[in-house]
Short mmCIF file of C-alpha atoms in Angstrom, two decimals:
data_model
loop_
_atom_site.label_atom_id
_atom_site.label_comp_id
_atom_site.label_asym_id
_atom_site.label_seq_id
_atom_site.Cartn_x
_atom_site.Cartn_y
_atom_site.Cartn_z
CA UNK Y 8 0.00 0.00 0.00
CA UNK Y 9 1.67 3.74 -0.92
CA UNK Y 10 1.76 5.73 2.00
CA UNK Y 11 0.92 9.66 1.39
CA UNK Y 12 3.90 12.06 1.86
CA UNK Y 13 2.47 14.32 4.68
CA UNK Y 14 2.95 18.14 3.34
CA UNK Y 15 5.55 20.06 4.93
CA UNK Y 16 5.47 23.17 6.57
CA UNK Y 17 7.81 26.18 5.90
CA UNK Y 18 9.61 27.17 9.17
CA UNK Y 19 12.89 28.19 10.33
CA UNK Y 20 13.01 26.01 13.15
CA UNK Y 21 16.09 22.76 13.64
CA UNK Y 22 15.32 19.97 14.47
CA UNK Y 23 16.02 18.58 17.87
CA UNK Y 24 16.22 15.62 19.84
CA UNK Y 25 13.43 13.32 19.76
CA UNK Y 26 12.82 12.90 23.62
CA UNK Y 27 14.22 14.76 26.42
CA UNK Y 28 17.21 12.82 27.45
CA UNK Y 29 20.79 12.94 26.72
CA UNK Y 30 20.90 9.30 24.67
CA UNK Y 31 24.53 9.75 24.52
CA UNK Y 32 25.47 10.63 28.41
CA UNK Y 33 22.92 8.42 30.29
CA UNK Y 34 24.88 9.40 34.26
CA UNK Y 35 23.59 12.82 33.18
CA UNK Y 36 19.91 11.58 33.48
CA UNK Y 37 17.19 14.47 34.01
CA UNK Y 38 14.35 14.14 36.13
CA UNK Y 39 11.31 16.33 35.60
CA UNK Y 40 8.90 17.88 37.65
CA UNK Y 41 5.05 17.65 36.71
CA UNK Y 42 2.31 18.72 39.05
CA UNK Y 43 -1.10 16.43 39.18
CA UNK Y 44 -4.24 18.41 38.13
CA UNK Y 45 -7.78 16.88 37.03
CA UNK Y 46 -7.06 16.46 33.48
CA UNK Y 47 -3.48 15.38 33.58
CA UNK Y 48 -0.25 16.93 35.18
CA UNK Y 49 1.77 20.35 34.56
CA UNK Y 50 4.92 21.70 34.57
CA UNK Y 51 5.45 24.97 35.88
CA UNK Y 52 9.53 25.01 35.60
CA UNK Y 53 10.23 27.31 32.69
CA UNK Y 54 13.70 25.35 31.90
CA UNK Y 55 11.99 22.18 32.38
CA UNK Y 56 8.74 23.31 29.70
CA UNK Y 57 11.48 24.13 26.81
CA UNK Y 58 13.02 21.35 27.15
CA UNK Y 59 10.54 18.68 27.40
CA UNK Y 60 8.33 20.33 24.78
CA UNK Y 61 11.10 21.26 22.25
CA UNK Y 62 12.57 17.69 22.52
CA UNK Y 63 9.44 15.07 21.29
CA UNK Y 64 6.82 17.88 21.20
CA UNK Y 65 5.39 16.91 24.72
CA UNK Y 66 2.35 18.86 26.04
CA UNK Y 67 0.85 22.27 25.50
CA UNK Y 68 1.19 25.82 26.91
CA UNK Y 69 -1.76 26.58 29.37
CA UNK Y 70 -2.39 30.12 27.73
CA UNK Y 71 -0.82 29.14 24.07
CA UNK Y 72 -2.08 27.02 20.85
CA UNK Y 73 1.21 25.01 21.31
CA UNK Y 74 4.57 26.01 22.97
CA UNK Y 75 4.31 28.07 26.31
CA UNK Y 76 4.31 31.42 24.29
CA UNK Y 77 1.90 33.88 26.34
CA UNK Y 78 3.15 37.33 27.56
CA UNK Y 79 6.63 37.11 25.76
CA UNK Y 80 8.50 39.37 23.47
CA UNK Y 81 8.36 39.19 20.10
CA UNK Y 82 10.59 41.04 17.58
CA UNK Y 83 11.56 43.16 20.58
CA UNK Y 84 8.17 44.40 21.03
CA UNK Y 85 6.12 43.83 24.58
CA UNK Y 86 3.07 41.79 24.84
CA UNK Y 87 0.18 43.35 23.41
CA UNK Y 88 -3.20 42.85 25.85
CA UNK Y 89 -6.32 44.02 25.58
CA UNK Y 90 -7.89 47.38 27.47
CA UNK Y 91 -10.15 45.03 29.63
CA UNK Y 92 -7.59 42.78 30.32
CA UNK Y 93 -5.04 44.90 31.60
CA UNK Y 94 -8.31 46.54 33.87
CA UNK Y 95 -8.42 42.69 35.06
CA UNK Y 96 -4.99 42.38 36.22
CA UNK Y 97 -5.01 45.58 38.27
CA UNK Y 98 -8.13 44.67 40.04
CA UNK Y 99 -6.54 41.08 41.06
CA UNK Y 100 -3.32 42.98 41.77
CA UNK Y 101 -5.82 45.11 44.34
CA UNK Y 102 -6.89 41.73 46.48
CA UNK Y 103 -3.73 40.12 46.98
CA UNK Y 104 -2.55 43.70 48.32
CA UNK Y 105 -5.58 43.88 50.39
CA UNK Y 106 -5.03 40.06 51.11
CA UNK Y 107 -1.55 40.44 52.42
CA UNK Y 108 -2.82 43.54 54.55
CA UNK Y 109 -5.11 42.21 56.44
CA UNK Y 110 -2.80 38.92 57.42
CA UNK Y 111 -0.31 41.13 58.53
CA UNK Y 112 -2.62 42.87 60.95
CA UNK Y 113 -4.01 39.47 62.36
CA UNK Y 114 -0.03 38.20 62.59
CA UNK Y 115 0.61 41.80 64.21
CA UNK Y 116 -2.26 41.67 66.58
CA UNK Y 117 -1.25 37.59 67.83
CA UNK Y 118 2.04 39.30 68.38
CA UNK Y 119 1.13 42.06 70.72
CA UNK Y 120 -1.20 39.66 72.56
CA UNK Y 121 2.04 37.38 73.44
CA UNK Y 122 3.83 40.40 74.36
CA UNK Y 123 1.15 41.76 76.63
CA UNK Y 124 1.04 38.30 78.71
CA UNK Y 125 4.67 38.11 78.98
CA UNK Y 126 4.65 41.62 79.92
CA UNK Y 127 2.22 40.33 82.47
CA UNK Y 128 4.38 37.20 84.04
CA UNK Y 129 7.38 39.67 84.28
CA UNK Y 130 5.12 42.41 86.53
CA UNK Y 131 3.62 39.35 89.02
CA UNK Y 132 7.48 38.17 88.97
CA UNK Y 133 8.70 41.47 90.68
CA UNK Y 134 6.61 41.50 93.72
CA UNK Y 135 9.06 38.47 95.23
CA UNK Y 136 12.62 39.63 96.98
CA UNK Y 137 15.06 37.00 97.38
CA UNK Y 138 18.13 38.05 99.40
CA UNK Y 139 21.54 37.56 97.64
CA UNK Y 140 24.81 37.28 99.24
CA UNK Y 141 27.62 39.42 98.39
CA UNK Y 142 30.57 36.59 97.26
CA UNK Y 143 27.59 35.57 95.34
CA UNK Y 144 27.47 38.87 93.21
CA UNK Y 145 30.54 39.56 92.69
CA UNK Y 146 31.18 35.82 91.40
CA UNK Y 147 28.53 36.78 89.15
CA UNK Y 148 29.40 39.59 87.98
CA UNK Y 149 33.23 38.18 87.12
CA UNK Y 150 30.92 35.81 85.00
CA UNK Y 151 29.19 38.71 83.00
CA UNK Y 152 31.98 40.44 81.95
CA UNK Y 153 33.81 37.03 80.65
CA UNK Y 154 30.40 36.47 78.66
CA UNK Y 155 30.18 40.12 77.52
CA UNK Y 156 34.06 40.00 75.78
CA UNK Y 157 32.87 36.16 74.50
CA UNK Y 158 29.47 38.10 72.82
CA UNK Y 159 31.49 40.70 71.30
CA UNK Y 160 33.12 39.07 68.98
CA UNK Y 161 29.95 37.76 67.70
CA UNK Y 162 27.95 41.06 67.52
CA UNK Y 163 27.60 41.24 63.69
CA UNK Y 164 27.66 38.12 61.36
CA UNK Y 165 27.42 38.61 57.48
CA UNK Y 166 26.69 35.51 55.66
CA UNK Y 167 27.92 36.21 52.40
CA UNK Y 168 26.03 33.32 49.35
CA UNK Y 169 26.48 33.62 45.83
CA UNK Y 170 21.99 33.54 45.13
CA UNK Y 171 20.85 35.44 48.29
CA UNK Y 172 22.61 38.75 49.70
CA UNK Y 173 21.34 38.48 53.15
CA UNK Y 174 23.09 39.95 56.32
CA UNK Y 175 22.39 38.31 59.63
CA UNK Y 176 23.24 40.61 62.52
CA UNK Y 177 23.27 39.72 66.06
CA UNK Y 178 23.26 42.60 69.01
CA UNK Y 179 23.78 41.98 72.41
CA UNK Y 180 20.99 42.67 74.38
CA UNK Y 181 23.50 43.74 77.53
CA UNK Y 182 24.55 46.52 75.14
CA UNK Y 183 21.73 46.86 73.79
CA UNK Y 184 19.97 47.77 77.40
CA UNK Y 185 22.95 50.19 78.53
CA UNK Y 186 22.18 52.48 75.32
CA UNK Y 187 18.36 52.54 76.06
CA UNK Y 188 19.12 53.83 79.22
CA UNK Y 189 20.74 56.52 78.05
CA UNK Y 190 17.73 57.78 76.33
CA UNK Y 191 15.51 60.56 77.78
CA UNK Y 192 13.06 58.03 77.65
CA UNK Y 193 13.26 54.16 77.76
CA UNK Y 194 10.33 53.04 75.55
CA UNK Y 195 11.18 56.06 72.94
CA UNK Y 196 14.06 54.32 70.78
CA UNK Y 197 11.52 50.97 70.70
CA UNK Y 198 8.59 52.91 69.49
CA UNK Y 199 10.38 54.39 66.42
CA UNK Y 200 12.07 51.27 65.71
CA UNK Y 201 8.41 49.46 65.22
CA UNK Y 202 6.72 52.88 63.82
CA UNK Y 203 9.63 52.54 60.76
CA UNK Y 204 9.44 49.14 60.20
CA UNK Y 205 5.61 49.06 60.01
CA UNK Y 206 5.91 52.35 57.47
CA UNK Y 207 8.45 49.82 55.51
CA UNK Y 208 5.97 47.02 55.16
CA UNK Y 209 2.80 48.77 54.51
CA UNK Y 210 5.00 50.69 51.91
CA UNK Y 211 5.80 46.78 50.66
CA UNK Y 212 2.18 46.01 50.33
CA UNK Y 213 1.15 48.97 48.61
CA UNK Y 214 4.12 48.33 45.94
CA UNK Y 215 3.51 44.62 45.92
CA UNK Y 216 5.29 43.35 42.27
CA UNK Y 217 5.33 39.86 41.28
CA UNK Y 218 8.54 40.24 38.94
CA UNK Y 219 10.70 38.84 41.86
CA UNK Y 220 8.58 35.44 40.78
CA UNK Y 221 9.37 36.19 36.96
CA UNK Y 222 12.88 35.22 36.07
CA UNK Y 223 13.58 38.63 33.98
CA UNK Y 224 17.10 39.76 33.04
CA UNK Y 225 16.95 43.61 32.26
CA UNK Y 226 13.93 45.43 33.85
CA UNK Y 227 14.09 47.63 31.15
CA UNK Y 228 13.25 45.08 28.72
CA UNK Y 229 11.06 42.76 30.55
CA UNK Y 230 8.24 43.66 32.80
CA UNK Y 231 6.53 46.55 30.32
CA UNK Y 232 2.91 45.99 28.34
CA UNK Y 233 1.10 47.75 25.02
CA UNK Y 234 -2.27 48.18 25.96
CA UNK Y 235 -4.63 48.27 23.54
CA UNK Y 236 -8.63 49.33 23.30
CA UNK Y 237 -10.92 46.73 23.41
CA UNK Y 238 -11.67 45.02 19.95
CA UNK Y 239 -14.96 44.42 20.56
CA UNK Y 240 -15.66 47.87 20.25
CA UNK Y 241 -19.09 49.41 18.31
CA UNK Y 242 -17.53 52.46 17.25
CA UNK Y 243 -16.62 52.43 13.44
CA UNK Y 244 -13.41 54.60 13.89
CA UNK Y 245 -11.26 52.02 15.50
CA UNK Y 246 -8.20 51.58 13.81
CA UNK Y 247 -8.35 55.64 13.21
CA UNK Y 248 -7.85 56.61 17.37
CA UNK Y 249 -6.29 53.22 18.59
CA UNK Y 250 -4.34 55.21 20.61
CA UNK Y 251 -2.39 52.05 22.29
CA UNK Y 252 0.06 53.00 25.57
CA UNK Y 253 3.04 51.26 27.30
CA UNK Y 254 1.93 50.14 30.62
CA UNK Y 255 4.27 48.53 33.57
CA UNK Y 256 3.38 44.79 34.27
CA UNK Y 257 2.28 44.67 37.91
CA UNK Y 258 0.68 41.23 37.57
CA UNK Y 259 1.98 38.71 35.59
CA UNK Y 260 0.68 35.77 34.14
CA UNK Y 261 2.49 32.74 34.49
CA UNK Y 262 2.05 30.02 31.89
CA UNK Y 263 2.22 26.28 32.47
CA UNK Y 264 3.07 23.10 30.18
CA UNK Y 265 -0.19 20.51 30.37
CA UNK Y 266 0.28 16.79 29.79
CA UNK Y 267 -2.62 14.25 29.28
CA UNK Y 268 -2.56 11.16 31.13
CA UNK Y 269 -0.58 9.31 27.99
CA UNK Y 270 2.24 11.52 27.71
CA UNK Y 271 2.76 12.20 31.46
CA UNK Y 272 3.00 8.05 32.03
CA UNK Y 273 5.17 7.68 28.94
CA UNK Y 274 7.79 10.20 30.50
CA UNK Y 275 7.61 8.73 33.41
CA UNK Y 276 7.39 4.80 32.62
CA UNK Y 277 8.63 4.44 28.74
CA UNK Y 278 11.29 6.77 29.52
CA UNK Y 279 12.04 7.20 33.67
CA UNK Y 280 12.64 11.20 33.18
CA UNK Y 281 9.42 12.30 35.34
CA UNK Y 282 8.36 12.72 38.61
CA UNK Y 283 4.48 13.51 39.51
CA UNK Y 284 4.08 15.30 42.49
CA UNK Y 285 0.22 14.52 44.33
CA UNK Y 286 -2.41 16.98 45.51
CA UNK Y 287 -0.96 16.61 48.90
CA UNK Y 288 2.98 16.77 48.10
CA UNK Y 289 3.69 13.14 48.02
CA UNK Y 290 5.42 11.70 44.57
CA UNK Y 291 3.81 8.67 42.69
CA UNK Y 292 5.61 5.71 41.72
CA UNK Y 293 4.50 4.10 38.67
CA UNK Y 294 2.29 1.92 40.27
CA UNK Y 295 0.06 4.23 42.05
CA UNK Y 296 0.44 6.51 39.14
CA UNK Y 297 -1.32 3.31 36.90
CA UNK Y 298 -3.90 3.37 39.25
CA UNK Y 299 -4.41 6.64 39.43
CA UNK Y 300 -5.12 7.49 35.78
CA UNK Y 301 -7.09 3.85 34.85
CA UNK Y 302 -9.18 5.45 37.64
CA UNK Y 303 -9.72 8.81 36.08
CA UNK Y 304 -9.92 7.67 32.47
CA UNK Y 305 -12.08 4.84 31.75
CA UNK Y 306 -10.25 4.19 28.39
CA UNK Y 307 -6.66 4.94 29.98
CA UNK Y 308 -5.42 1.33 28.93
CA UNK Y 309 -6.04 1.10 25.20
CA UNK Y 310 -5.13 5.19 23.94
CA UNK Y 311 -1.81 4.62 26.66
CA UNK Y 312 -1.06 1.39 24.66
CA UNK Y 313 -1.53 3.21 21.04
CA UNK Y 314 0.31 6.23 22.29
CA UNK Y 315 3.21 4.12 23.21
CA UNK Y 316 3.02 2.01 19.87
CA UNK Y 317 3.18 4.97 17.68
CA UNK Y 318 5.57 6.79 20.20
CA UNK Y 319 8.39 3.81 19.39
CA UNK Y 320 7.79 4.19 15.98
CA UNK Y 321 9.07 7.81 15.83
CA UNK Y 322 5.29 9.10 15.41
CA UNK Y 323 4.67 12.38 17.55
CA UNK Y 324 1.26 12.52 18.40
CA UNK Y 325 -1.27 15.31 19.11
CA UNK Y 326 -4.99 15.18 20.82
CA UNK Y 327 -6.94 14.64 17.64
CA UNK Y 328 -10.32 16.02 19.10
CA UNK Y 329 -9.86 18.42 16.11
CA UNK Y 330 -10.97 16.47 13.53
CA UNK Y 331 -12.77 13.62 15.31
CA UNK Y 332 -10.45 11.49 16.22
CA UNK Y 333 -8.35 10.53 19.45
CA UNK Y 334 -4.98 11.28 18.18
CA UNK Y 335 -2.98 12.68 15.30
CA UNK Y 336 0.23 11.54 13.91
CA UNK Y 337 2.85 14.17 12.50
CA UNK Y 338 6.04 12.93 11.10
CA UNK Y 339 9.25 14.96 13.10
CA UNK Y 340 6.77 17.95 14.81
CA UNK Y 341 3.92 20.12 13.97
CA UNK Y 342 5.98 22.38 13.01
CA UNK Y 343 7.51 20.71 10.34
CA UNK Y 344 4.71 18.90 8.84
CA UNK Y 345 1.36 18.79 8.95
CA UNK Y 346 -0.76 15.77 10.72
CA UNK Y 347 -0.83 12.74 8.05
CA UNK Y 348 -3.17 10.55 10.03
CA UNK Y 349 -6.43 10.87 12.37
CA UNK Y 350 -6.35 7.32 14.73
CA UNK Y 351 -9.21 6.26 15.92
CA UNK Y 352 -9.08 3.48 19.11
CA UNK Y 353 -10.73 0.58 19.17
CA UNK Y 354 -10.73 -2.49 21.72
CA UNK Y 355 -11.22 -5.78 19.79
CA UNK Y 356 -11.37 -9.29 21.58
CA UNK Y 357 -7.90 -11.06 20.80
CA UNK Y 358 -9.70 -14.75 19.83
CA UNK Y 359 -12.82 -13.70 18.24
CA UNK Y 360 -11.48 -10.56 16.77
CA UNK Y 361 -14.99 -8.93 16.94
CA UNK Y 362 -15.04 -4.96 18.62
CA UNK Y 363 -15.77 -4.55 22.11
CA UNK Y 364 -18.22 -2.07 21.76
CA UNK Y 365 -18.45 -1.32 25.74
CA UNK Y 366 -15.00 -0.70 25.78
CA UNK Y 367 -15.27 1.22 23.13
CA UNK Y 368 -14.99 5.24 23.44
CA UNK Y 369 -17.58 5.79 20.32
CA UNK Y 370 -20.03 3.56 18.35
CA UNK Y 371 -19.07 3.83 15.02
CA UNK Y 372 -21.45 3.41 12.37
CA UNK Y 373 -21.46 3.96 8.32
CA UNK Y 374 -23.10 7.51 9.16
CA UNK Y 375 -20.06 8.55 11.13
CA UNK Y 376 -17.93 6.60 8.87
CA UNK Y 377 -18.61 8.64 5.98
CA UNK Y 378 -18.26 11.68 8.45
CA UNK Y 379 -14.98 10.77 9.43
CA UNK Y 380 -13.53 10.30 5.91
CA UNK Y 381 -15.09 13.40 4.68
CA UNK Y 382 -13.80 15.54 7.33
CA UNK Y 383 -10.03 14.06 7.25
CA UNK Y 384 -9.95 14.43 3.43
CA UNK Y 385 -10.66 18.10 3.23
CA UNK Y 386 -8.14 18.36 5.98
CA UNK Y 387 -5.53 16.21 3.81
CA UNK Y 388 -5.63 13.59 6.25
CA UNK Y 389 -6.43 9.54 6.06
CA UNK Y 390 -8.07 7.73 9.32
CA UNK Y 391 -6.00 4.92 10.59
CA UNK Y 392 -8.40 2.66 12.89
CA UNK Y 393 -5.82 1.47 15.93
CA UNK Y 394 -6.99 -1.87 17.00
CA UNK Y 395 -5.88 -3.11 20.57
CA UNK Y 396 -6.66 -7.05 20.56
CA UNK Y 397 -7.38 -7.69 24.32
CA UNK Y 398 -6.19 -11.08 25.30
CA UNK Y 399 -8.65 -13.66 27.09
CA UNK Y 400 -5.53 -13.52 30.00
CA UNK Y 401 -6.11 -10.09 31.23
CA UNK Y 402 -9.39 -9.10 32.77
CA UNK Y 403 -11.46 -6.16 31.71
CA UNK Y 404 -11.46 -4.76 35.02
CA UNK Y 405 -8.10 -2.90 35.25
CA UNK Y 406 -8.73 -1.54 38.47
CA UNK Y 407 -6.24 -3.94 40.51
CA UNK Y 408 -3.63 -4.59 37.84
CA UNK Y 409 0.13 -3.26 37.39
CA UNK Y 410 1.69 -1.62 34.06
CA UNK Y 411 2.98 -5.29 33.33
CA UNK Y 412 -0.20 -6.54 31.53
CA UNK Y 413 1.42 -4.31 28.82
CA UNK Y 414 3.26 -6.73 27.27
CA UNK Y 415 0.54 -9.22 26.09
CA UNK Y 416 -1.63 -6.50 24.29
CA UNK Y 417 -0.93 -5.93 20.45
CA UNK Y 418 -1.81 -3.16 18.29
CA UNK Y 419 -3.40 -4.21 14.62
CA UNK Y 420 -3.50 -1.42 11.97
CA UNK Y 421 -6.32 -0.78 9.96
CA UNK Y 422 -6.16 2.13 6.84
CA UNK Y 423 -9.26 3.29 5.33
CA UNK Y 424 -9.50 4.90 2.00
CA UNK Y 425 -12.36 5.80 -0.52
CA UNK Y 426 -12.23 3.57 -3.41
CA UNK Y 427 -12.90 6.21 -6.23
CA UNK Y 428 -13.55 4.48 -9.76
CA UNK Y 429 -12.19 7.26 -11.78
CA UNK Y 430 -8.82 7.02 -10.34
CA UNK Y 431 -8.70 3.60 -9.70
CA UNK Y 432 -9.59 2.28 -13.08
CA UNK Y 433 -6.25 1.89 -14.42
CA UNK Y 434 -6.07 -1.08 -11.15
CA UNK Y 435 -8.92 -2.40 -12.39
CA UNK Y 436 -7.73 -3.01 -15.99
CA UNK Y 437 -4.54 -4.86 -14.68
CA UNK Y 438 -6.39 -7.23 -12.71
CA UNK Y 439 -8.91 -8.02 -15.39
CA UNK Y 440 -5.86 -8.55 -17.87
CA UNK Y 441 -4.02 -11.02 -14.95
CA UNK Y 442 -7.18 -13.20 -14.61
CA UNK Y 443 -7.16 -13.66 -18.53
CA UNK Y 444 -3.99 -14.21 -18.73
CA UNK Y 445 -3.82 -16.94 -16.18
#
């Protein structure tokens, strides 16, 4: 049977690796992060997104039609939102500052209640004399200076780190106490101390910025929007007073790299580079993992085993919900070629070889047959049924089982094509003229 040359795409792009792994240096073995959500898992690592989506073409952006693309610059230009959007952002900029406020007044008020009771203990504590002998102080005091020349040396410590700049100072509070008294008044030093450093914080809260969470080089290249008026606009003069503006990003959006199930349990079983971290913190093996998603998914078992299949043949494969279908296969990327074939799954009993209809995402029919091929031919694309023979050895309740049933499943391929008479006559005449012949 010819296979159709899928149509390539014009791009400037290199090809790269086809998974993410060194094949060539396997002690320098990468292990990625992915975060468990309802529909699959997510990276949030921005290394750890390029590489695992640039090598094998492994998820999608969160906010993006393919690679994690949203709020970057292009051709030195900032992002370009929209009017309402940019409103959007300021208003959610507004509640965490109001958030953070009001925790730092309950934190602040728990604070001054521990102080008050201490406070308290130390004022019941003074109403007792003991008597103290002499030899007794003096000994004592003899003590306090030897401490006082030991704390000196450790007054001021600066830890000096090549990521965090951060000066640890301690003060003795012996010295401390002798320059309070020199004061006019004892309480006077304390109470600017606390009135500056709650001016500092609220003065933090009001300029609350997210960049320190964005990775950003230069400040003056990074961190700036174009704001534009809203599209949806009914005024006919639109493009005339656009009137766009540069506006500083005070909120950013953060994108994420999604997996499905399939691709987040080939990274971490086909090829041992991924690590799923749970709801509550905890990181799944590859059993509970199994469990996990044949729990979630109903049809987890058969689209896993056709991923795999055409992910060892060099296929990459897309969601095919597009066109129909349950995955597409592009030869190298997407964006080198476009898709050449829409699978469809089916579950087919290994010794009758008749389709398991209840395990079975869709009921196909000739109706949706016809829909199917019509659809995937305007698109340029042929539907390739995927059929997983179950064998009689493995039960069809998967709920207790373990990723080694894998191994007795197969994968039969099935191509479907419109016989067309006009340009399949020329067949015809060289089978009529082998029968005579014979």
């Amino acid at each position: 049977m010819n296979l159709r040359e899928p149509k390539k795409k014009r791009t400037k792009l290199k090809l790269q690796l086809p998974f993410p792994i060194p094949l060539n240096e396997p002690q320098n073995w990468p292990i990625y992060t992915a975060h468990l959500t309802d529909v699959g898992t997510c990276i949030i690592e921005p290394d750890e997104m390029a590489a695992v989506h640039s090598m094998g073409f492994f998820g999608k952006g969160s906010l993006s039609r393919s690679y994690p693309s949203f709020g970057k610059r292009r051709y030195e230009a900032p992002p370009v939102i929209r009017n309402r959007q940019w409103v959007r952002r300021q208003k959610w900029l507004e509640e965490v500052k109001e958030l953070n406020s009001s925790n730092y007044k309950d934190v602040k008020a728990i604070a001054q209640s521990e102080e008050e009771n201490v406070t308290n203990n130390d004022e019941e504590n003074i109403g007792d004399v003991v008597e103290i002998p002499s030899n007794s102080i003096e000994n004592g005091n003899k003590q306090r200076n030897e401490t006082d020349t030991k704390n000196i040396k450790i007054d001021e410590v600066t830890l000096d780190s090549a990521e965090e700049d951060d000066i640890c100072i301690i003060i003795n509070r012996d010295t401390k106490q002798q320059c309070d008294n020199t004061e006019s008044s004892p309480n006077a030093y304390d109470d600017m101390n606390n009135s500056e450093e709650e001016e500092e914080q609220y003065q933090e809260l009001n300029n609350y910025d997210f960049k320190s969470d964005c990775e950003n080089e230069n400040e003056n290249q990074h961190g700036k929007l174009l704001v534009l008026p809203d599209s949806d606009s009914d005024t006919e003069n639109y493009l005339k007073n656009i009137k766009p503006r540069i506006e500083n990003e005070g909120f950013p959006i953060r994108e994420a790299l999604h997996l499905t199930f399939e691709e987040t349990f080939f990274l971490l079983f086909g090829l041992g580079c991924l690590q799923v971290v749970h709801f509550d913190g905890s990181l799944l093996n590859i059993n509970s993992a199994w469990l996990y998603f044949c729990k979630e998914k109903p049809d987890f078992l058969q689209k896993y085993i056709v991923y795999h299949y055409y992910r060892s043949k060099g296929w990459i494969i897309k969601p095919g919900v597009k066109y129909g279908g349950d995955f597409l296969l592009y030869k190298e990327g997407p964006p080198f070629y476009h898709a050449s074939y829409n699978v469809i799954v089916e579950v087919v009993d290994a010794d009758s070889l008749i389709i398991d209809s209840t395990m079975s995402s869709r009921t196909m029919t000739w109706t949706n047959l016809y829909g199917y091929e019509r659809l995937s031919e305007n698109a340029a694309k042929e539907i390739l049924f995927a059929q997983v023979l179950w064998p009689s050895s493995v039960p069809r309740d998967i709920s207790a089982t373990s990723p080694e049933i894998l191994s007795e499943f197969t994968v039969r391929e099935l191509l479907w094509r419109r016989w067309n008479p006009k340009r399949h006559r020329e067949d015809v005449l060289i089978e009529d003229e082998d029968e005579d012949s014979s």
